[in-house]
PDB file of C-alpha atoms in Angstrom:
ATOM      1  CA  UNK A 448       0.000   0.000   0.000  1.00 73.00           C
ATOM      2  CA  UNK A 449       1.285   3.455  -0.959  1.00 86.00           C
ATOM      3  CA  UNK A 450       0.714   5.344   2.289  1.00 94.00           C
ATOM      4  CA  UNK A 451       1.838   8.714   0.924  1.00 93.00           C
ATOM      5  CA  UNK A 452      -1.646   9.278  -0.539  1.00 95.00           C
ATOM      6  CA  UNK A 453      -3.054   9.274   3.008  1.00 97.00           C
ATOM      7  CA  UNK A 454      -0.664  11.819   4.507  1.00 96.00           C
ATOM      8  CA  UNK A 455      -2.241  15.136   5.538  1.00 95.00           C
ATOM      9  CA  UNK A 456       0.005  17.728   3.910  1.00 91.00           C
ATOM     10  CA  UNK A 457      -1.736  20.641   5.680  1.00 87.00           C
ATOM     11  CA  UNK A 458      -0.540  19.343   9.079  1.00 88.00           C
ATOM     12  CA  UNK A 459       2.911  19.063  10.664  1.00 87.00           C
ATOM     13  CA  UNK A 460       4.623  15.736  10.076  1.00 90.00           C
ATOM     14  CA  UNK A 461       3.201  13.304  10.390  1.00 93.00           C
ATOM     15  CA  UNK A 462      -0.449  12.362  10.201  1.00 96.00           C
ATOM     16  CA  UNK A 463      -1.906   9.598   8.049  1.00 97.00           C
ATOM     17  CA  UNK A 464      -5.664   9.341   7.616  1.00 98.00           C
ATOM     18  CA  UNK A 465      -7.199   6.275   5.962  1.00 98.00           C
ATOM     19  CA  UNK A 466     -10.996   6.371   5.503  1.00 98.00           C
ATOM     20  CA  UNK A 467     -12.857   3.041   5.451  1.00 98.00           C
ATOM     21  CA  UNK A 468      -9.886   1.212   6.938  1.00 98.00           C
ATOM     22  CA  UNK A 469     -12.367  -1.411   8.142  1.00 98.00           C
ATOM     23  CA  UNK A 470     -15.691  -2.576   6.701  1.00 98.00           C
ATOM     24  CA  UNK A 471     -19.171  -2.040   8.146  1.00 98.00           C
ATOM     25  CA  UNK A 472     -19.232  -5.726   9.129  1.00 98.00           C
ATOM     26  CA  UNK A 473     -15.902  -5.378  10.944  1.00 98.00           C
ATOM     27  CA  UNK A 474     -17.143  -2.241  12.696  1.00 98.00           C
ATOM     28  CA  UNK A 475     -20.255  -4.035  13.977  1.00 98.00           C
ATOM     29  CA  UNK A 476     -18.109  -7.001  14.991  1.00 98.00           C
ATOM     30  CA  UNK A 477     -15.731  -4.798  17.019  1.00 98.00           C
ATOM     31  CA  UNK A 478     -18.569  -2.945  18.750  1.00 98.00           C
ATOM     32  CA  UNK A 479     -20.256  -6.233  19.678  1.00 98.00           C
ATOM     33  CA  UNK A 480     -17.033  -7.697  21.082  1.00 98.00           C
ATOM     34  CA  UNK A 481     -16.242  -4.551  23.070  1.00 98.00           C
ATOM     35  CA  UNK A 482     -19.742  -4.246  24.510  1.00 97.00           C
ATOM     36  CA  UNK A 483     -19.773  -7.903  25.535  1.00 96.00           C
ATOM     37  CA  UNK A 484     -16.383  -7.855  27.258  1.00 95.00           C
ATOM     38  CA  UNK A 485     -16.487  -9.053  30.886  1.00 93.00           C
ATOM     39  CA  UNK A 486     -17.111  -6.272  33.393  1.00 93.00           C
ATOM     40  CA  UNK A 487     -13.615  -6.671  34.999  1.00 92.00           C
ATOM     41  CA  UNK A 488     -12.080  -5.522  31.701  1.00 94.00           C
ATOM     42  CA  UNK A 489     -13.706  -2.093  32.011  1.00 96.00           C
ATOM     43  CA  UNK A 490     -12.090   0.776  33.922  1.00 96.00           C
ATOM     44  CA  UNK A 491     -14.476   3.614  34.723  1.00 94.00           C
ATOM     45  CA  UNK A 492     -13.020   7.133  34.597  1.00 93.00           C
ATOM     46  CA  UNK A 493     -14.777  10.413  35.338  1.00 88.00           C
ATOM     47  CA  UNK A 494     -15.730  11.148  31.765  1.00 88.00           C
ATOM     48  CA  UNK A 495     -15.446   7.812  29.925  1.00 94.00           C
ATOM     49  CA  UNK A 496     -14.615   4.150  30.385  1.00 96.00           C
ATOM     50  CA  UNK A 497     -11.876   2.066  28.830  1.00 97.00           C
ATOM     51  CA  UNK A 498     -10.331  -1.368  28.389  1.00 97.00           C
ATOM     52  CA  UNK A 499      -6.634  -2.349  28.308  1.00 96.00           C
ATOM     53  CA  UNK A 500      -5.656  -5.339  26.204  1.00 97.00           C
ATOM     54  CA  UNK A 501      -2.140  -6.765  26.171  1.00 96.00           C
ATOM     55  CA  UNK A 502      -1.307  -5.518  29.660  1.00 94.00           C
ATOM     56  CA  UNK A 503      -1.144  -2.286  31.638  1.00 92.00           C
ATOM     57  CA  UNK A 504       1.777  -0.076  30.473  1.00 93.00           C
ATOM     58  CA  UNK A 505       4.106   0.876  33.352  1.00 91.00           C
ATOM     59  CA  UNK A 506       7.484   2.675  33.498  1.00 91.00           C
ATOM     60  CA  UNK A 507       9.077  -0.495  34.907  1.00 90.00           C
ATOM     61  CA  UNK A 508       7.698  -2.587  32.093  1.00 91.00           C
ATOM     62  CA  UNK A 509       4.330  -3.956  30.997  1.00 94.00           C
ATOM     63  CA  UNK A 510       3.472  -7.435  32.186  1.00 92.00           C
ATOM     64  CA  UNK A 511       2.355  -8.984  28.928  1.00 93.00           C
ATOM     65  CA  UNK A 512      -1.133 -10.462  28.789  1.00 93.00           C
ATOM     66  CA  UNK A 513      -2.427 -12.616  25.960  1.00 92.00           C
ATOM     67  CA  UNK A 514      -4.593 -10.791  23.422  1.00 95.00           C
ATOM     68  CA  UNK A 515      -7.740 -12.576  22.169  1.00 95.00           C
ATOM     69  CA  UNK A 516      -7.785 -13.647  18.544  1.00 96.00           C
ATOM     70  CA  UNK A 517     -10.672 -11.365  17.566  1.00 97.00           C
ATOM     71  CA  UNK A 518      -8.583  -8.339  18.506  1.00 97.00           C
ATOM     72  CA  UNK A 519      -5.332  -9.750  17.135  1.00 97.00           C
ATOM     73  CA  UNK A 520      -6.920  -9.713  13.678  1.00 97.00           C
ATOM     74  CA  UNK A 521      -7.043  -5.904  13.749  1.00 98.00           C
ATOM     75  CA  UNK A 522      -3.588  -5.624  15.317  1.00 97.00           C
ATOM     76  CA  UNK A 523      -2.275  -7.660  12.377  1.00 97.00           C
ATOM     77  CA  UNK A 524      -4.076  -5.347   9.963  1.00 97.00           C
ATOM     78  CA  UNK A 525      -2.272  -2.395  11.534  1.00 97.00           C
ATOM     79  CA  UNK A 526       1.071  -4.213  11.677  1.00 96.00           C
ATOM     80  CA  UNK A 527       0.828  -4.802   7.925  1.00 96.00           C
ATOM     81  CA  UNK A 528       1.258  -1.043   7.431  1.00 96.00           C
ATOM     82  CA  UNK A 529       4.782  -1.343   8.923  1.00 95.00           C
ATOM     83  CA  UNK A 530       4.628   1.985  10.729  1.00 95.00           C
ATOM     84  CA  UNK A 531       6.373   0.730  13.873  1.00 93.00           C
ATOM     85  CA  UNK A 532      10.061   1.070  13.017  1.00 91.00           C
ATOM     86  CA  UNK A 533       9.382   0.116   9.385  1.00 88.00           C
ATOM     87  CA  UNK A 534       7.894  -3.200  10.424  1.00 87.00           C
ATOM     88  CA  UNK A 535      10.671  -4.294  12.762  1.00 92.00           C
ATOM     89  CA  UNK A 536       8.334  -3.835  15.734  1.00 95.00           C
ATOM     90  CA  UNK A 537       4.821  -5.176  16.173  1.00 96.00           C
ATOM     91  CA  UNK A 538       1.940  -3.657  18.119  1.00 97.00           C
ATOM     92  CA  UNK A 539       1.512  -5.317  21.515  1.00 96.00           C
ATOM     93  CA  UNK A 540      -1.143  -3.211  23.225  1.00 97.00           C
ATOM     94  CA  UNK A 541      -4.643  -1.910  22.516  1.00 98.00           C
ATOM     95  CA  UNK A 542      -6.419   0.787  24.510  1.00 97.00           C
ATOM     96  CA  UNK A 543     -10.167   0.766  23.885  1.00 98.00           C
ATOM     97  CA  UNK A 544     -12.051   3.937  24.822  1.00 98.00           C
ATOM     98  CA  UNK A 545     -15.795   4.418  24.868  1.00 98.00           C
ATOM     99  CA  UNK A 546     -17.022   7.995  24.354  1.00 98.00           C
ATOM    100  CA  UNK A 547     -20.682   8.804  24.834  1.00 98.00           C
ATOM    101  CA  UNK A 548     -22.045  12.005  23.213  1.00 98.00           C
ATOM    102  CA  UNK A 549     -20.695  14.934  25.219  1.00 97.00           C
ATOM    103  CA  UNK A 550     -17.651  13.043  26.488  1.00 97.00           C
ATOM    104  CA  UNK A 551     -14.048  13.813  25.495  1.00 97.00           C
ATOM    105  CA  UNK A 552     -10.486  13.765  26.746  1.00 96.00           C
ATOM    106  CA  UNK A 553      -8.259  16.552  28.066  1.00 94.00           C
ATOM    107  CA  UNK A 554      -5.089  17.648  26.182  1.00 93.00           C
ATOM    108  CA  UNK A 555      -2.305  15.124  26.780  1.00 93.00           C
ATOM    109  CA  UNK A 556       0.646  13.325  25.241  1.00 92.00           C
ATOM    110  CA  UNK A 557       1.051   9.554  25.222  1.00 92.00           C
ATOM    111  CA  UNK A 558       4.694   9.827  26.251  1.00 88.00           C
ATOM    112  CA  UNK A 559       7.851   7.705  26.126  1.00 91.00           C
ATOM    113  CA  UNK A 560       6.306   4.373  27.181  1.00 94.00           C
ATOM    114  CA  UNK A 561       5.338   3.792  23.551  1.00 96.00           C
ATOM    115  CA  UNK A 562       7.068   3.762  20.190  1.00 96.00           C
ATOM    116  CA  UNK A 563       6.161   7.171  18.699  1.00 95.00           C
ATOM    117  CA  UNK A 564       3.506   5.917  16.313  1.00 95.00           C
ATOM    118  CA  UNK A 565      -0.089   5.526  17.469  1.00 94.00           C
ATOM    119  CA  UNK A 566      -2.783   4.142  15.204  1.00 97.00           C
ATOM    120  CA  UNK A 567      -6.446   4.572  16.107  1.00 98.00           C
ATOM    121  CA  UNK A 568      -9.489   2.904  14.534  1.00 98.00           C
ATOM    122  CA  UNK A 569     -12.825   4.690  15.048  1.00 98.00           C
ATOM    123  CA  UNK A 570     -16.122   2.799  15.345  1.00 98.00           C
ATOM    124  CA  UNK A 571     -19.728   3.837  15.953  1.00 98.00           C
ATOM    125  CA  UNK A 572     -19.407   7.587  15.593  1.00 98.00           C
ATOM    126  CA  UNK A 573     -17.178  10.323  14.222  1.00 98.00           C
ATOM    127  CA  UNK A 574     -15.193  12.681  16.416  1.00 98.00           C
ATOM    128  CA  UNK A 575     -12.926  15.702  16.056  1.00 98.00           C
ATOM    129  CA  UNK A 576      -9.353  15.153  17.217  1.00 98.00           C
ATOM    130  CA  UNK A 577      -7.550  18.381  18.145  1.00 96.00           C
ATOM    131  CA  UNK A 578      -3.802  19.003  18.322  1.00 95.00           C
ATOM    132  CA  UNK A 579      -2.039  21.935  19.954  1.00 92.00           C
ATOM    133  CA  UNK A 580       1.703  22.432  20.014  1.00 89.00           C
ATOM    134  CA  UNK A 581       3.377  22.265  23.416  1.00 86.00           C
ATOM    135  CA  UNK A 582       4.748  25.689  24.320  1.00 77.00           C
ATOM    136  CA  UNK A 583       7.233  26.890  26.893  1.00 69.00           C
ATOM    137  CA  UNK A 584       5.882  28.842  29.867  1.00 63.00           C
ATOM    138  CA  UNK A 585       7.023  32.191  28.472  1.00 58.00           C
ATOM    139  CA  UNK A 586       5.417  31.683  25.068  1.00 57.00           C
ATOM    140  CA  UNK A 587       2.091  33.322  24.390  1.00 59.00           C
ATOM    141  CA  UNK A 588      -1.154  31.379  24.266  1.00 56.00           C
ATOM    142  CA  UNK A 589      -1.913  33.045  20.941  1.00 53.00           C
ATOM    143  CA  UNK A 590       1.130  31.358  19.449  1.00 57.00           C
ATOM    144  CA  UNK A 591      -0.106  28.010  20.695  1.00 55.00           C
ATOM    145  CA  UNK A 592      -3.480  28.713  19.112  1.00 57.00           C
ATOM    146  CA  UNK A 593      -1.769  29.470  15.822  1.00 58.00           C
ATOM    147  CA  UNK A 594      -0.115  26.072  15.998  1.00 70.00           C
ATOM    148  CA  UNK A 595      -3.395  24.183  16.422  1.00 87.00           C
ATOM    149  CA  UNK A 596      -4.874  21.730  13.957  1.00 92.00           C
ATOM    150  CA  UNK A 597      -7.922  19.441  13.942  1.00 96.00           C
ATOM    151  CA  UNK A 598      -8.959  16.270  12.147  1.00 97.00           C
ATOM    152  CA  UNK A 599     -12.306  14.666  11.460  1.00 98.00           C
ATOM    153  CA  UNK A 600     -12.183  10.978  12.323  1.00 98.00           C
ATOM    154  CA  UNK A 601     -14.989   9.253  10.460  1.00 98.00           C
ATOM    155  CA  UNK A 602     -16.518   5.914  11.370  1.00 98.00           C
ATOM    156  CA  UNK A 603     -14.350   2.992  10.196  1.00 98.00           C
ATOM    157  CA  UNK A 604     -11.352   5.260   9.597  1.00 98.00           C
ATOM    158  CA  UNK A 605      -7.815   4.878  10.889  1.00 98.00           C
ATOM    159  CA  UNK A 606      -5.533   7.745  11.897  1.00 98.00           C
ATOM    160  CA  UNK A 607      -1.803   7.366  12.527  1.00 98.00           C
ATOM    161  CA  UNK A 608       0.018   9.956  14.645  1.00 97.00           C
ATOM    162  CA  UNK A 609       3.803   9.924  14.256  1.00 95.00           C
ATOM    163  CA  UNK A 610       6.943  12.040  14.370  1.00 92.00           C
ATOM    164  CA  UNK A 611       6.685  15.564  15.756  1.00 91.00           C
ATOM    165  CA  UNK A 612       2.903  15.291  15.933  1.00 93.00           C
ATOM    166  CA  UNK A 613       3.438  12.588  18.536  1.00 94.00           C
ATOM    167  CA  UNK A 614       6.299  14.208  20.451  1.00 92.00           C
ATOM    168  CA  UNK A 615       5.549  17.956  20.233  1.00 91.00           C
ATOM    169  CA  UNK A 616       1.756  18.234  20.285  1.00 93.00           C
ATOM    170  CA  UNK A 617      -0.983  17.697  22.837  1.00 93.00           C
ATOM    171  CA  UNK A 618      -4.066  15.942  21.495  1.00 95.00           C
ATOM    172  CA  UNK A 619      -7.591  16.146  22.844  1.00 96.00           C
ATOM    173  CA  UNK A 620     -11.302  15.710  22.139  1.00 97.00           C
ATOM    174  CA  UNK A 621     -13.735  18.419  23.221  1.00 97.00           C
ATOM    175  CA  UNK A 622     -16.808  17.489  25.253  1.00 97.00           C
ATOM    176  CA  UNK A 623     -19.524  18.109  22.660  1.00 97.00           C
ATOM    177  CA  UNK A 624     -22.672  16.445  21.408  1.00 98.00           C
ATOM    178  CA  UNK A 625     -22.247  17.754  17.863  1.00 98.00           C
ATOM    179  CA  UNK A 626     -19.537  19.237  15.647  1.00 98.00           C
ATOM    180  CA  UNK A 627     -19.829  21.978  13.030  1.00 97.00           C
ATOM    181  CA  UNK A 628     -17.096  21.465  10.459  1.00 97.00           C
ATOM    182  CA  UNK A 629     -14.993  24.520   9.632  1.00 95.00           C
ATOM    183  CA  UNK A 630     -11.659  25.339   8.008  1.00 92.00           C
ATOM    184  CA  UNK A 631      -9.715  24.129  11.057  1.00 91.00           C
ATOM    185  CA  UNK A 632     -10.452  20.537   9.944  1.00 96.00           C
ATOM    186  CA  UNK A 633      -7.294  19.819   7.988  1.00 95.00           C
ATOM    187  CA  UNK A 634      -8.363  16.561   6.383  1.00 96.00           C
ATOM    188  CA  UNK A 635     -11.807  17.663   5.210  1.00 96.00           C
ATOM    189  CA  UNK A 636     -10.866  16.978   1.575  1.00 95.00           C
ATOM    190  CA  UNK A 637     -10.192  13.326   2.442  1.00 96.00           C
ATOM    191  CA  UNK A 638     -13.650  12.805   3.975  1.00 97.00           C
ATOM    192  CA  UNK A 639     -17.178  12.609   2.547  1.00 97.00           C
ATOM    193  CA  UNK A 640     -18.215  15.773   4.401  1.00 98.00           C
ATOM    194  CA  UNK A 641     -17.982  19.503   3.668  1.00 97.00           C
ATOM    195  CA  UNK A 642     -17.270  22.743   5.517  1.00 97.00           C
ATOM    196  CA  UNK A 643     -20.442  23.833   7.293  1.00 97.00           C
ATOM    197  CA  UNK A 644     -21.825  20.345   7.883  1.00 98.00           C
ATOM    198  CA  UNK A 645     -23.099  19.680  11.399  1.00 98.00           C
ATOM    199  CA  UNK A 646     -22.494  16.139  12.679  1.00 98.00           C
ATOM    200  CA  UNK A 647     -24.215  14.778  15.755  1.00 98.00           C
ATOM    201  CA  UNK A 648     -22.119  12.453  17.887  1.00 98.00           C
ATOM    202  CA  UNK A 649     -23.172   8.965  18.850  1.00 98.00           C
ATOM    203  CA  UNK A 650     -21.337   6.440  21.041  1.00 98.00           C
ATOM    204  CA  UNK A 651     -17.800   6.087  19.739  1.00 98.00           C
ATOM    205  CA  UNK A 652     -15.529   3.104  20.324  1.00 98.00           C
ATOM    206  CA  UNK A 653     -11.862   3.757  19.547  1.00 98.00           C
ATOM    207  CA  UNK A 654      -9.099   1.166  19.276  1.00 98.00           C
ATOM    208  CA  UNK A 655      -5.737   2.810  19.918  1.00 98.00           C
ATOM    209  CA  UNK A 656      -3.078   0.334  18.838  1.00 98.00           C
ATOM    210  CA  UNK A 657       0.500   0.818  20.084  1.00 97.00           C
ATOM    211  CA  UNK A 658       3.862  -0.792  20.696  1.00 97.00           C
ATOM    212  CA  UNK A 659       4.894  -0.674  24.348  1.00 96.00           C
ATOM    213  CA  UNK A 660       8.679  -0.350  24.342  1.00 95.00           C
ATOM    214  CA  UNK A 661       9.437  -1.993  27.680  1.00 93.00           C
ATOM    215  CA  UNK A 662       7.817  -5.246  28.717  1.00 92.00           C
ATOM    216  CA  UNK A 663       8.377  -7.558  31.673  1.00 83.00           C
ATOM    217  CA  UNK A 664       9.731 -11.072  31.239  1.00 68.00           C
ATOM    218  CA  UNK A 665       6.707 -12.268  33.211  1.00 69.00           C
ATOM    219  CA  UNK A 666       3.771 -13.165  30.978  1.00 63.00           C
ATOM    220  CA  UNK A 667       0.155 -13.788  31.902  1.00 60.00           C
ATOM    221  CA  UNK A 668      -1.640 -16.269  29.680  1.00 61.00           C
ATOM    222  CA  UNK A 669      -5.088 -15.641  31.150  1.00 54.00           C
ATOM    223  CA  UNK A 670      -7.300 -13.615  28.863  1.00 51.00           C
ATOM    224  CA  UNK A 671     -10.947 -12.931  28.164  1.00 53.00           C
ATOM    225  CA  UNK A 672     -12.366 -14.135  24.879  1.00 53.00           C
TER     226      UNK A 672
END
């Protein structure tokens, strides 16, 4: 696959956006599997809930847990893109987030626990993913605003965040129930929508697929199907 056609040239390096990365059948399959996961797999946060698959990343090393085959299928699909060190590394962790309408996530960076390439599959609903460059304390907020960029993540799409976009930018999702598309959406020309469209949010399931750099020699073979 020639990935250059999916790179967003209007954004700092490097963002890849692939619409229809999965099929409607695969989307329904993922949502069903996520919703039917055992209750112990869910972690409830203030503004959303999530699942960790593959282990819980820690600075001292992630204790590796077996990943069920249904999820490994989509990890393999991502690995085939060879975005983790040109294919020399394989994804070993999936963070699944559930966002209800009106839920989001505060600006943050994923940090040095992971190889600096994060690939996210979106199911169930669109969202707007915002990026803002990290600034030093003495730099003006206006400058940070000028270095902001947003992306529309459609259902069944995949976005890859790499390079300086991973290391130098915060990313976030605003707490909204609908989004009006404007010129801040840098990948609008790669979607089926137009400037001015208003999109109502539904429940979104995101699969964030990563390579955890440091893992423990201890492995747990217990997993939920």
